Amino acid sequence: MPPSPATYRGRFAPSPTGPLHFGSLVAAVASFLDARAQGGSWLLRIEDLDTPRNRPGAVDAILYTLERAALHWDGPVTHQSARMEHYEAALTQLRDAGLLYPCTCSRREIADSIVGMPPSGEARYSGACRGRALDSRFPRPPAWRIRTTAHPIAFDDRLHGRFETADLESSTGDFILRRADGVIAYQLAVVVDDAAFGITDIVRGADLLASTSRQIFLRRTLGLPTPSYLHVPTATNTRGEKLSKQALAAPVDSGNPAAALWLALRFLGQQTPASLRHAPPRDLLAWAVEHWRPSSIPRLQSASCENPEPLH
Ligand code: GLU
Ligand code: ZN
């Protein structure tokens, strides 16, 4: 069911690991159009918790490109690095409920405990530290993992329909919410923030489909409602794209954002009229909001969300 226009709240949540590239622009455009077409708000959140991966100047570059592309957001920009107490509160809630445990496995130990490599090349955590007491002495600072369960998690994607995913215990295994270096895991921060800001609709790249069941599991565990999801193809998981790899990975040229916007709209299957080929971003987006057809977005050829992401 389409969400009610009065309550729609969407967001774009880039990580400042570099300037905006075409793949993130596609996610920005799709989430922006979906929100605006329904009279909703569109918030901007900088996912800057993974400090070793942050690049100096990336936040400014992303904001500048979005502005040049007339992708105007509502309200102040949120920075996850300023919201640590909210993630710590969620961790405390989960720890008090007996759902977290400390894990001191090194990457090497985790790799060694895998029998054979799964086809995705990604590892399921074996649960080696499950029995560890909270007050045990640690040889090194622990990571904190959440106990997963054998209940399968299903969800509906507005474009792809129903995903019946394997249960987390046998697919990803117990996953990390706080890394040994103290960094809050993306999975936890995204859930806490989307709930805190009342996000009703998550429109993002399909590379994050693999994370969706973990996020729904976390939401249920924290007693938070599940939003609606729409995953759009990403440059990395659509095969046979005519655009070259270099063009997809290159930063969006903030000197000529209209060209990138045009490509993003075509990538999203929107039938932009030739008369707008050289229109300024504002005009292009005005047309695209009015004619937004999510059902025209190309579906993934082989949608898969069973494969967990690499541990991080
Ligand atoms: N920060 C994530 C990324 O840049 C996006 C998170 C999300 O949309 O859920 O890939
Ligand atoms: Zn462990």
PDB file of C-alpha atoms and ligand atoms in Angstrom:
ATOM      1  CA  MET A   1       0.000   0.000   0.000  1.00  0.00           C
ATOM      2  CA  PRO A   2       1.459   3.425  -0.812  1.00  0.00           C
ATOM      3  CA  PRO A   3       2.273   5.398   2.306  1.00  0.00           C
ATOM      4  CA  SER A   4       0.106   8.353   3.138  1.00  0.00           C
ATOM      5  CA  PRO A   5       1.586  11.573   1.731  1.00  0.00           C
ATOM      6  CA  ALA A   6       1.308  13.433   4.990  1.00  0.00           C
ATOM      7  CA  THR A   7       3.579  11.039   6.836  1.00  0.00           C
ATOM      8  CA  TYR A   8       6.112   9.950   4.238  1.00  0.00           C
ATOM      9  CA  ARG A   9       9.654  10.499   5.471  1.00  0.00           C
ATOM     10  CA  GLY A  10      12.524   9.385   3.310  1.00  0.00           C
ATOM     11  CA  ARG A  11      16.266   9.819   3.529  1.00  0.00           C
ATOM     12  CA  PHE A  12      19.585   9.594   1.764  1.00  0.00           C
ATOM     13  CA  ALA A  13      22.460   8.305   3.869  1.00  0.00           C
ATOM     14  CA  PRO A  14      25.827   8.552   2.125  1.00  0.00           C
ATOM     15  CA  SER A  15      29.085   7.470   3.729  1.00  0.00           C
ATOM     16  CA  PRO A  16      31.832  10.102   3.354  1.00  0.00           C
ATOM     17  CA  THR A  17      34.329   7.657   1.914  1.00  0.00           C
ATOM     18  CA  GLY A  18      34.827   9.849  -1.140  1.00  0.00           C
ATOM     19  CA  PRO A  19      32.957  12.213  -3.431  1.00  0.00           C
ATOM     20  CA  LEU A  20      29.499  11.249  -4.669  1.00  0.00           C
ATOM     21  CA  HIS A  21      29.822   8.710  -7.463  1.00  0.00           C
ATOM     22  CA  PHE A  22      27.206   7.664  -9.954  1.00  0.00           C
ATOM     23  CA  GLY A  23      25.935   4.721  -7.877  1.00  0.00           C
ATOM     24  CA  SER A  24      25.208   6.956  -4.882  1.00  0.00           C
ATOM     25  CA  LEU A  25      23.656   9.585  -7.118  1.00  0.00           C
ATOM     26  CA  VAL A  26      21.188   6.954  -8.333  1.00  0.00           C
ATOM     27  CA  ALA A  27      20.218   6.172  -4.728  1.00  0.00           C
ATOM     28  CA  ALA A  28      19.946   9.889  -3.955  1.00  0.00           C
ATOM     29  CA  VAL A  29      17.763  10.574  -6.986  1.00  0.00           C
ATOM     30  CA  ALA A  30      15.480   7.577  -6.388  1.00  0.00           C
ATOM     31  CA  SER A  31      14.930   8.369  -2.718  1.00  0.00           C
ATOM     32  CA  PHE A  32      14.432  12.071  -3.474  1.00  0.00           C
ATOM     33  CA  LEU A  33      11.886  11.472  -6.248  1.00  0.00           C
ATOM     34  CA  ASP A  34       9.959   8.893  -4.260  1.00  0.00           C
ATOM     35  CA  ALA A  35       9.684  11.276  -1.307  1.00  0.00           C
ATOM     36  CA  ARG A  36       8.819  14.375  -3.308  1.00  0.00           C
ATOM     37  CA  ALA A  37       6.334  12.590  -5.562  1.00  0.00           C
ATOM     38  CA  GLN A  38       4.399  11.678  -2.425  1.00  0.00           C
ATOM     39  CA  GLY A  39       4.685  15.084  -0.827  1.00  0.00           C
ATOM     40  CA  GLY A  40       7.047  13.648   1.755  1.00  0.00           C
ATOM     41  CA  SER A  41      10.171  14.963   3.371  1.00  0.00           C
ATOM     42  CA  TRP A  42      13.690  13.904   2.417  1.00  0.00           C
ATOM     43  CA  LEU A  43      16.396  13.946   5.062  1.00  0.00           C
ATOM     44  CA  LEU A  44      20.136  13.762   4.685  1.00  0.00           C
ATOM     45  CA  ARG A  45      22.303  11.729   7.035  1.00  0.00           C
ATOM     46  CA  ILE A  46      26.061  11.422   6.832  1.00  0.00           C
ATOM     47  CA  GLU A  47      27.136   7.927   7.865  1.00  0.00           C
ATOM     48  CA  ASP A  48      30.559   8.817   9.194  1.00  0.00           C
ATOM     49  CA  LEU A  49      31.014   6.245  11.972  1.00  0.00           C
ATOM     50  CA  ASP A  50      33.606   4.129  10.204  1.00  0.00           C
ATOM     51  CA  THR A  51      36.284   6.715  10.830  1.00  0.00           C
ATOM     52  CA  PRO A  52      39.165   4.822   9.180  1.00  0.00           C
ATOM     53  CA  ARG A  53      37.195   4.928   5.924  1.00  0.00           C
ATOM     54  CA  ASN A  54      36.175   8.607   6.096  1.00  0.00           C
ATOM     55  CA  ARG A  55      38.004  10.837   3.623  1.00  0.00           C
ATOM     56  CA  PRO A  56      38.782  14.482   4.390  1.00  0.00           C
ATOM     57  CA  GLY A  57      36.632  16.837   2.379  1.00  0.00           C
ATOM     58  CA  ALA A  58      34.186  14.114   1.342  1.00  0.00           C
ATOM     59  CA  VAL A  59      31.233  15.535   3.298  1.00  0.00           C
ATOM     60  CA  ASP A  60      31.626  18.973   1.740  1.00  0.00           C
ATOM     61  CA  ALA A  61      32.038  17.455  -1.702  1.00  0.00           C
ATOM     62  CA  ILE A  62      28.881  15.349  -1.325  1.00  0.00           C
ATOM     63  CA  LEU A  63      26.789  18.274  -0.049  1.00  0.00           C
ATOM     64  CA  TYR A  64      28.082  20.520  -2.805  1.00  0.00           C
ATOM     65  CA  THR A  65      27.244  18.002  -5.523  1.00  0.00           C
ATOM     66  CA  LEU A  66      23.754  17.415  -4.117  1.00  0.00           C
ATOM     67  CA  GLU A  67      23.121  21.154  -4.036  1.00  0.00           C
ATOM     68  CA  ARG A  68      24.413  21.641  -7.568  1.00  0.00           C
ATOM     69  CA  ALA A  69      22.129  18.810  -8.667  1.00  0.00           C
ATOM     70  CA  ALA A  70      19.135  20.575  -7.030  1.00  0.00           C
ATOM     71  CA  LEU A  71      18.654  17.633  -4.671  1.00  0.00           C
ATOM     72  CA  HIS A  72      17.626  19.840  -1.768  1.00  0.00           C
ATOM     73  CA  TRP A  73      17.082  18.120   1.559  1.00  0.00           C
ATOM     74  CA  ASP A  74      14.858  19.090   4.470  1.00  0.00           C
ATOM     75  CA  GLY A  75      16.146  20.269   7.817  1.00  0.00           C
ATOM     76  CA  PRO A  76      19.677  20.079   9.138  1.00  0.00           C
ATOM     77  CA  VAL A  77      22.144  17.428   7.987  1.00  0.00           C
ATOM     78  CA  THR A  78      22.564  14.665  10.569  1.00  0.00           C
ATOM     79  CA  HIS A  79      26.038  13.311  11.293  1.00  0.00           C
ATOM     80  CA  GLN A  80      26.106   9.903  12.908  1.00  0.00           C
ATOM     81  CA  SER A  81      29.339  10.781  14.708  1.00  0.00           C
ATOM     82  CA  ALA A  82      27.310  13.229  16.824  1.00  0.00           C
ATOM     83  CA  ARG A  83      24.794  10.581  17.893  1.00  0.00           C
ATOM     84  CA  MET A  84      26.941   8.105  19.803  1.00  0.00           C
ATOM     85  CA  GLU A  85      24.782   8.183  22.922  1.00  0.00           C
ATOM     86  CA  HIS A  86      21.812   6.863  20.956  1.00  0.00           C
ATOM     87  CA  TYR A  87      23.743   3.852  19.669  1.00  0.00           C
ATOM     88  CA  GLU A  88      25.169   3.207  23.137  1.00  0.00           C
ATOM     89  CA  ALA A  89      21.630   3.328  24.571  1.00  0.00           C
ATOM     90  CA  ALA A  90      20.482   0.700  22.078  1.00  0.00           C
ATOM     91  CA  LEU A  91      23.497  -1.454  22.950  1.00  0.00           C
ATOM     92  CA  THR A  92      22.668  -1.142  26.643  1.00  0.00           C
ATOM     93  CA  GLN A  93      19.073  -2.135  25.980  1.00  0.00           C
ATOM     94  CA  LEU A  94      20.208  -5.237  24.085  1.00  0.00           C
ATOM     95  CA  ARG A  95      22.931  -6.099  26.609  1.00  0.00           C
ATOM     96  CA  ASP A  96      20.484  -5.789  29.501  1.00  0.00           C
ATOM     97  CA  ALA A  97      18.149  -8.158  27.675  1.00  0.00           C
ATOM     98  CA  GLY A  98      20.978 -10.708  27.522  1.00  0.00           C
ATOM     99  CA  LEU A  99      21.200 -10.569  23.742  1.00  0.00           C
ATOM    100  CA  LEU A 100      24.794  -9.417  23.314  1.00  0.00           C
ATOM    101  CA  TYR A 101      28.052 -11.153  23.984  1.00  0.00           C
ATOM    102  CA  PRO A 102      31.684 -10.136  23.673  1.00  0.00           C
ATOM    103  CA  CYS A 103      33.715 -11.736  20.898  1.00  0.00           C
ATOM    104  CA  THR A 104      37.489 -11.710  20.845  1.00  0.00           C
ATOM    105  CA  CYS A 105      37.986 -13.817  17.726  1.00  0.00           C
ATOM    106  CA  SER A 106      40.553 -12.367  15.371  1.00  0.00           C
ATOM    107  CA  ARG A 107      39.782 -12.162  11.678  1.00  0.00           C
ATOM    108  CA  ARG A 108      42.144 -15.055  11.221  1.00  0.00           C
ATOM    109  CA  GLU A 109      40.345 -17.248  13.784  1.00  0.00           C
ATOM    110  CA  ILE A 110      37.039 -16.467  12.108  1.00  0.00           C
ATOM    111  CA  ALA A 111      38.460 -17.328   8.703  1.00  0.00           C
ATOM    112  CA  ASP A 112      39.958 -20.577  10.063  1.00  0.00           C
ATOM    113  CA  SER A 113      36.667 -21.663  11.603  1.00  0.00           C
ATOM    114  CA  ILE A 114      34.921 -21.596   8.228  1.00  0.00           C
ATOM    115  CA  VAL A 115      34.729 -25.030   6.688  1.00  0.00           C
ATOM    116  CA  GLY A 116      35.016 -24.427   2.953  1.00  0.00           C
ATOM    117  CA  MET A 117      34.354 -21.016   1.479  1.00  0.00           C
ATOM    118  CA  PRO A 118      30.710 -20.130   0.874  1.00  0.00           C
ATOM    119  CA  PRO A 119      29.993 -19.279  -2.795  1.00  0.00           C
ATOM    120  CA  SER A 120      29.691 -15.607  -1.964  1.00  0.00           C
ATOM    121  CA  GLY A 121      33.176 -15.650  -0.486  1.00  0.00           C
ATOM    122  CA  GLU A 122      31.718 -14.271   2.697  1.00  0.00           C
ATOM    123  CA  ALA A 123      31.836 -15.844   6.062  1.00  0.00           C
ATOM    124  CA  ARG A 124      29.231 -16.868   8.603  1.00  0.00           C
ATOM    125  CA  TYR A 125      30.371 -16.380  12.175  1.00  0.00           C
ATOM    126  CA  SER A 126      30.366 -19.701  13.977  1.00  0.00           C
ATOM    127  CA  GLY A 127      29.241 -18.405  17.354  1.00  0.00           C
ATOM    128  CA  ALA A 128      32.505 -19.510  18.979  1.00  0.00           C
ATOM    129  CA  CYS A 129      32.213 -16.895  21.754  1.00  0.00           C
ATOM    130  CA  ARG A 130      28.510 -17.388  22.480  1.00  0.00           C
ATOM    131  CA  GLY A 131      29.091 -18.885  25.880  1.00  0.00           C
ATOM    132  CA  ARG A 132      31.470 -16.177  27.020  1.00  0.00           C
ATOM    133  CA  ALA A 133      30.516 -14.398  30.226  1.00  0.00           C
ATOM    134  CA  LEU A 134      30.052 -10.646  30.114  1.00  0.00           C
ATOM    135  CA  ASP A 135      32.526 -10.128  32.935  1.00  0.00           C
ATOM    136  CA  SER A 136      35.301 -12.355  31.593  1.00  0.00           C
ATOM    137  CA  ARG A 137      38.756 -10.875  31.153  1.00  0.00           C
ATOM    138  CA  PHE A 138      39.611 -10.227  27.568  1.00  0.00           C
ATOM    139  CA  PRO A 139      43.013 -10.668  25.937  1.00  0.00           C
ATOM    140  CA  ARG A 140      42.096  -7.730  23.698  1.00  0.00           C
ATOM    141  CA  PRO A 141      39.108  -5.378  23.513  1.00  0.00           C
ATOM    142  CA  PRO A 142      36.106  -7.416  22.406  1.00  0.00           C
ATOM    143  CA  ALA A 143      33.639  -6.813  19.622  1.00  0.00           C
ATOM    144  CA  TRP A 144      29.989  -7.118  20.672  1.00  0.00           C
ATOM    145  CA  ARG A 145      27.757  -9.487  18.757  1.00  0.00           C
ATOM    146  CA  ILE A 146      24.032 -10.032  18.858  1.00  0.00           C
ATOM    147  CA  ARG A 147      22.597 -13.513  19.267  1.00  0.00           C
ATOM    148  CA  THR A 148      20.639 -14.328  16.133  1.00  0.00           C
ATOM    149  CA  THR A 149      17.789 -16.810  15.936  1.00  0.00           C
ATOM    150  CA  ALA A 150      16.622 -19.580  13.658  1.00  0.00           C
ATOM    151  CA  HIS A 151      13.447 -17.707  12.665  1.00  0.00           C
ATOM    152  CA  PRO A 152      13.407 -16.889   8.948  1.00  0.00           C
ATOM    153  CA  ILE A 153      12.857 -13.222   8.146  1.00  0.00           C
ATOM    154  CA  ALA A 154      10.698 -12.242   5.204  1.00  0.00           C
ATOM    155  CA  PHE A 155      10.087  -8.759   3.870  1.00  0.00           C
ATOM    156  CA  ASP A 156       8.434  -7.078   0.925  1.00  0.00           C
ATOM    157  CA  ASP A 157      10.334  -4.845  -1.407  1.00  0.00           C
ATOM    158  CA  ARG A 158       8.148  -2.441  -3.355  1.00  0.00           C
ATOM    159  CA  LEU A 159       9.943  -3.256  -6.595  1.00  0.00           C
ATOM    160  CA  HIS A 160      10.963  -6.875  -6.188  1.00  0.00           C
ATOM    161  CA  GLY A 161       8.157  -8.236  -4.066  1.00  0.00           C
ATOM    162  CA  ARG A 162       8.681 -10.753  -1.322  1.00  0.00           C
ATOM    163  CA  PHE A 163      12.075 -11.849  -0.085  1.00  0.00           C
ATOM    164  CA  GLU A 164      12.140 -15.003   1.970  1.00  0.00           C
ATOM    165  CA  THR A 165      15.594 -14.984   3.445  1.00  0.00           C
ATOM    166  CA  ALA A 166      17.410 -17.704   5.271  1.00  0.00           C
ATOM    167  CA  ASP A 167      17.348 -17.344   9.036  1.00  0.00           C
ATOM    168  CA  LEU A 168      20.188 -15.240  10.364  1.00  0.00           C
ATOM    169  CA  GLU A 169      21.624 -17.886  12.619  1.00  0.00           C
ATOM    170  CA  SER A 170      22.470 -20.087   9.646  1.00  0.00           C
ATOM    171  CA  SER A 171      23.235 -17.328   7.120  1.00  0.00           C
ATOM    172  CA  THR A 172      25.207 -14.474   8.682  1.00  0.00           C
ATOM    173  CA  GLY A 173      25.491 -15.931  12.146  1.00  0.00           C
ATOM    174  CA  ASP A 174      25.638 -13.623  15.175  1.00  0.00           C
ATOM    175  CA  PHE A 175      26.738 -10.297  13.765  1.00  0.00           C
ATOM    176  CA  ILE A 176      28.760  -7.436  15.183  1.00  0.00           C
ATOM    177  CA  LEU A 177      27.054  -4.333  16.552  1.00  0.00           C
ATOM    178  CA  ARG A 178      30.144  -2.728  18.032  1.00  0.00           C
ATOM    179  CA  ARG A 179      33.544  -3.513  16.617  1.00  0.00           C
ATOM    180  CA  ALA A 180      36.631  -4.210  18.676  1.00  0.00           C
ATOM    181  CA  ASP A 181      37.973  -0.781  17.686  1.00  0.00           C
ATOM    182  CA  GLY A 182      34.849   0.790  19.216  1.00  0.00           C
ATOM    183  CA  VAL A 183      33.181   1.649  15.914  1.00  0.00           C
ATOM    184  CA  ILE A 184      29.407   1.150  15.961  1.00  0.00           C
ATOM    185  CA  ALA A 185      28.388  -1.168  13.148  1.00  0.00           C
ATOM    186  CA  TYR A 186      26.425   0.228  10.245  1.00  0.00           C
ATOM    187  CA  GLN A 187      23.614  -2.292  10.911  1.00  0.00           C
ATOM    188  CA  LEU A 188      22.900  -0.862  14.343  1.00  0.00           C
ATOM    189  CA  ALA A 189      23.357   2.820  13.540  1.00  0.00           C
ATOM    190  CA  VAL A 190      21.096   2.701  10.494  1.00  0.00           C
ATOM    191  CA  VAL A 191      18.285   1.094  12.469  1.00  0.00           C
ATOM    192  CA  VAL A 192      18.569   3.465  15.431  1.00  0.00           C
ATOM    193  CA  ASP A 193      18.657   6.528  13.181  1.00  0.00           C
ATOM    194  CA  ASP A 194      15.947   5.556  10.727  1.00  0.00           C
ATOM    195  CA  ALA A 195      13.666   4.914  13.696  1.00  0.00           C
ATOM    196  CA  ALA A 196      14.700   8.068  15.583  1.00  0.00           C
ATOM    197  CA  PHE A 197      13.951  10.253  12.569  1.00  0.00           C
ATOM    198  CA  GLY A 198      10.658   8.521  11.830  1.00  0.00           C
ATOM    199  CA  ILE A 199      11.733   7.291   8.401  1.00  0.00           C
ATOM    200  CA  THR A 200       8.785   5.518   6.799  1.00  0.00           C
ATOM    201  CA  ASP A 201      10.349   4.629   3.457  1.00  0.00           C
ATOM    202  CA  ILE A 202      13.847   3.401   2.759  1.00  0.00           C
ATOM    203  CA  VAL A 203      14.874   3.748  -0.881  1.00  0.00           C
ATOM    204  CA  ARG A 204      18.484   2.714  -1.469  1.00  0.00           C
ATOM    205  CA  GLY A 205      20.826   0.623  -3.566  1.00  0.00           C
ATOM    206  CA  ALA A 206      20.304  -3.099  -3.926  1.00  0.00           C
ATOM    207  CA  ASP A 207      23.796  -3.730  -2.596  1.00  0.00           C
ATOM    208  CA  LEU A 208      22.109  -3.252   0.789  1.00  0.00           C
ATOM    209  CA  LEU A 209      19.515  -5.983   0.242  1.00  0.00           C
ATOM    210  CA  ALA A 210      21.935  -8.333   1.970  1.00  0.00           C
ATOM    211  CA  SER A 211      21.662  -6.180   5.095  1.00  0.00           C
ATOM    212  CA  THR A 212      17.903  -5.767   5.167  1.00  0.00           C
ATOM    213  CA  SER A 213      17.037  -8.923   7.078  1.00  0.00           C
ATOM    214  CA  ARG A 214      19.611  -8.081   9.767  1.00  0.00           C
ATOM    215  CA  GLN A 215      18.127  -4.611  10.068  1.00  0.00           C
ATOM    216  CA  ILE A 216      14.575  -5.930  10.338  1.00  0.00           C
ATOM    217  CA  PHE A 217      15.732  -8.409  12.965  1.00  0.00           C
ATOM    218  CA  LEU A 218      17.372  -5.595  14.959  1.00  0.00           C
ATOM    219  CA  ARG A 219      14.266  -3.454  14.676  1.00  0.00           C
ATOM    220  CA  ARG A 220      12.061  -6.222  15.989  1.00  0.00           C
ATOM    221  CA  THR A 221      14.472  -6.919  18.797  1.00  0.00           C
ATOM    222  CA  LEU A 222      14.531  -3.243  19.776  1.00  0.00           C
ATOM    223  CA  GLY A 223      10.746  -2.970  19.481  1.00  0.00           C
ATOM    224  CA  LEU A 224      10.885  -0.611  16.484  1.00  0.00           C
ATOM    225  CA  PRO A 225       8.452  -0.631  13.541  1.00  0.00           C
ATOM    226  CA  THR A 226       9.537  -1.911  10.116  1.00  0.00           C
ATOM    227  CA  PRO A 227       9.562   0.678   7.309  1.00  0.00           C
ATOM    228  CA  SER A 228       8.757   0.115   3.657  1.00  0.00           C
ATOM    229  CA  TYR A 229      11.703  -0.836   1.412  1.00  0.00           C
ATOM    230  CA  LEU A 230      12.538  -0.138  -2.206  1.00  0.00           C
ATOM    231  CA  HIS A 231      15.922  -1.307  -3.466  1.00  0.00           C
ATOM    232  CA  VAL A 232      17.073   0.144  -6.753  1.00  0.00           C
ATOM    233  CA  PRO A 233      19.666  -1.506  -8.968  1.00  0.00           C
ATOM    234  CA  THR A 234      23.218  -0.484  -8.257  1.00  0.00           C
ATOM    235  CA  ALA A 235      26.008  -0.107 -10.699  1.00  0.00           C
ATOM    236  CA  THR A 236      27.716  -3.134  -9.198  1.00  0.00           C
ATOM    237  CA  ASN A 237      24.895  -5.625  -9.331  1.00  0.00           C
ATOM    238  CA  THR A 238      23.232  -4.948 -12.668  1.00  0.00           C
ATOM    239  CA  ARG A 239      24.919  -6.787 -15.475  1.00  0.00           C
ATOM    240  CA  GLY A 240      25.289  -5.587 -19.023  1.00  0.00           C
ATOM    241  CA  GLU A 241      25.190  -1.886 -18.280  1.00  0.00           C
ATOM    242  CA  LYS A 242      26.222   0.211 -21.222  1.00  0.00           C
ATOM    243  CA  LEU A 243      27.946   2.730 -18.990  1.00  0.00           C
ATOM    244  CA  SER A 244      31.576   1.931 -18.523  1.00  0.00           C
ATOM    245  CA  LYS A 245      32.967   0.917 -15.154  1.00  0.00           C
ATOM    246  CA  GLN A 246      35.055   4.068 -15.071  1.00  0.00           C
ATOM    247  CA  ALA A 247      32.005   6.256 -15.654  1.00  0.00           C
ATOM    248  CA  LEU A 248      30.179   4.520 -12.797  1.00  0.00           C
ATOM    249  CA  ALA A 249      33.007   4.815 -10.347  1.00  0.00           C
ATOM    250  CA  ALA A 250      34.053   8.345 -11.290  1.00  0.00           C
ATOM    251  CA  PRO A 251      32.853  11.194  -9.067  1.00  0.00           C
ATOM    252  CA  VAL A 252      29.805  13.022 -10.361  1.00  0.00           C
ATOM    253  CA  ASP A 253      31.017  16.174 -12.081  1.00  0.00           C
ATOM    254  CA  SER A 254      29.575  18.935  -9.912  1.00  0.00           C
ATOM    255  CA  GLY A 255      30.321  21.350 -12.755  1.00  0.00           C
ATOM    256  CA  ASN A 256      27.794  19.556 -14.923  1.00  0.00           C
ATOM    257  CA  PRO A 257      25.359  17.754 -12.631  1.00  0.00           C
ATOM    258  CA  ALA A 258      22.561  17.807 -15.218  1.00  0.00           C
ATOM    259  CA  ALA A 259      24.370  15.257 -17.366  1.00  0.00           C
ATOM    260  CA  ALA A 260      24.754  12.852 -14.444  1.00  0.00           C
ATOM    261  CA  LEU A 261      21.145  13.422 -13.378  1.00  0.00           C
ATOM    262  CA  TRP A 262      19.973  12.628 -16.874  1.00  0.00           C
ATOM    263  CA  LEU A 263      21.912   9.367 -16.822  1.00  0.00           C
ATOM    264  CA  ALA A 264      20.619   8.531 -13.346  1.00  0.00           C
ATOM    265  CA  LEU A 265      17.028   8.999 -14.497  1.00  0.00           C
ATOM    266  CA  ARG A 266      17.621   6.772 -17.521  1.00  0.00           C
ATOM    267  CA  PHE A 267      19.305   4.216 -15.284  1.00  0.00           C
ATOM    268  CA  LEU A 268      16.152   4.259 -13.148  1.00  0.00           C
ATOM    269  CA  GLY A 269      14.012   3.548 -16.214  1.00  0.00           C
ATOM    270  CA  GLN A 270      12.338   6.970 -16.257  1.00  0.00           C
ATOM    271  CA  GLN A 271      11.369   8.084 -19.771  1.00  0.00           C
ATOM    272  CA  THR A 272      12.819  11.575 -19.674  1.00  0.00           C
ATOM    273  CA  PRO A 273      11.779  13.515 -22.798  1.00  0.00           C
ATOM    274  CA  ALA A 274      14.541  14.450 -25.233  1.00  0.00           C
ATOM    275  CA  SER A 275      13.509  18.103 -24.892  1.00  0.00           C
ATOM    276  CA  LEU A 276      14.943  18.056 -21.359  1.00  0.00           C
ATOM    277  CA  ARG A 277      18.292  16.626 -22.441  1.00  0.00           C
ATOM    278  CA  HIS A 278      20.084  19.867 -21.663  1.00  0.00           C
ATOM    279  CA  ALA A 279      17.706  21.250 -19.068  1.00  0.00           C
ATOM    280  CA  PRO A 280      19.079  22.531 -15.751  1.00  0.00           C
ATOM    281  CA  PRO A 281      18.834  20.110 -12.785  1.00  0.00           C
ATOM    282  CA  ARG A 282      15.883  21.939 -11.244  1.00  0.00           C
ATOM    283  CA  ASP A 283      13.746  21.513 -14.374  1.00  0.00           C
ATOM    284  CA  LEU A 284      14.807  17.935 -14.922  1.00  0.00           C
ATOM    285  CA  LEU A 285      13.886  17.030 -11.346  1.00  0.00           C
ATOM    286  CA  ALA A 286      10.580  18.906 -11.503  1.00  0.00           C
ATOM    287  CA  TRP A 287       9.613  16.757 -14.497  1.00  0.00           C
ATOM    288  CA  ALA A 288      10.894  13.605 -12.804  1.00  0.00           C
ATOM    289  CA  VAL A 289       8.945  14.236  -9.583  1.00  0.00           C
ATOM    290  CA  GLU A 290       5.764  14.744 -11.527  1.00  0.00           C
ATOM    291  CA  HIS A 291       6.297  11.645 -13.684  1.00  0.00           C
ATOM    292  CA  TRP A 292       7.980   9.386 -11.139  1.00  0.00           C
ATOM    293  CA  ARG A 293       7.184   5.754 -11.921  1.00  0.00           C
ATOM    294  CA  PRO A 294       8.887   3.398  -9.476  1.00  0.00           C
ATOM    295  CA  SER A 295       7.380   0.453 -11.364  1.00  0.00           C
ATOM    296  CA  SER A 296       9.580   1.351 -14.362  1.00  0.00           C
ATOM    297  CA  ILE A 297      12.809   0.874 -12.435  1.00  0.00           C
ATOM    298  CA  PRO A 298      14.603  -2.163 -13.881  1.00  0.00           C
ATOM    299  CA  ARG A 299      14.469  -5.157 -11.580  1.00  0.00           C
ATOM    300  CA  LEU A 300      17.583  -6.986 -10.575  1.00  0.00           C
ATOM    301  CA  GLN A 301      18.319  -9.909 -12.826  1.00  0.00           C
ATOM    302  CA  SER A 302      19.079 -12.222  -9.996  1.00  0.00           C
ATOM    303  CA  ALA A 303      17.989 -10.608  -6.816  1.00  0.00           C
ATOM    304  CA  SER A 304      19.634 -12.267  -3.902  1.00  0.00           C
ATOM    305  CA  CYS A 305      19.683 -11.272  -0.312  1.00  0.00           C
ATOM    306  CA  GLU A 306      20.878 -14.482   1.254  1.00  0.00           C
ATOM    307  CA  ASN A 307      24.519 -13.617   1.056  1.00  0.00           C
ATOM    308  CA  PRO A 308      25.793 -11.824   4.086  1.00  0.00           C
ATOM    309  CA  GLU A 309      28.196  -8.973   3.675  1.00  0.00           C
ATOM    310  CA  PRO A 310      31.781  -9.349   4.736  1.00  0.00           C
ATOM    311  CA  LEU A 311      32.256  -8.900   8.456  1.00  0.00           C
ATOM    312  CA  HIS A 312      32.819  -5.330   9.422  1.00  0.00           C
TER     313      HIS A 312
HETATM  314  N1  GLU B   1      25.739   4.608   4.147  1.00  0.00           N
HETATM  315  C1  GLU B   1      25.310   3.549   3.282  1.00  0.00           C
HETATM  316  C2  GLU B   1      26.081   3.633   1.979  1.00  0.00           C
HETATM  317  O1  GLU B   1      26.581   4.680   1.645  1.00  0.00           O
HETATM  318  C3  GLU B   1      23.836   3.608   2.940  1.00  0.00           C
HETATM  319  C4  GLU B   1      22.983   3.182   4.058  1.00  0.00           C
HETATM  320  C5  GLU B   1      21.515   2.992   3.724  1.00  0.00           C
HETATM  321  O2  GLU B   1      20.989   3.626   2.800  1.00  0.00           O
HETATM  322  O3  GLU B   1      20.879   2.228   4.443  1.00  0.00           O
HETATM  323  O4  GLU B   1      26.165   2.631   1.290  1.00  0.00           O
HETATM  324 ZN    ZN B   2      34.299 -14.826  18.782  1.00  0.00          ZN
END
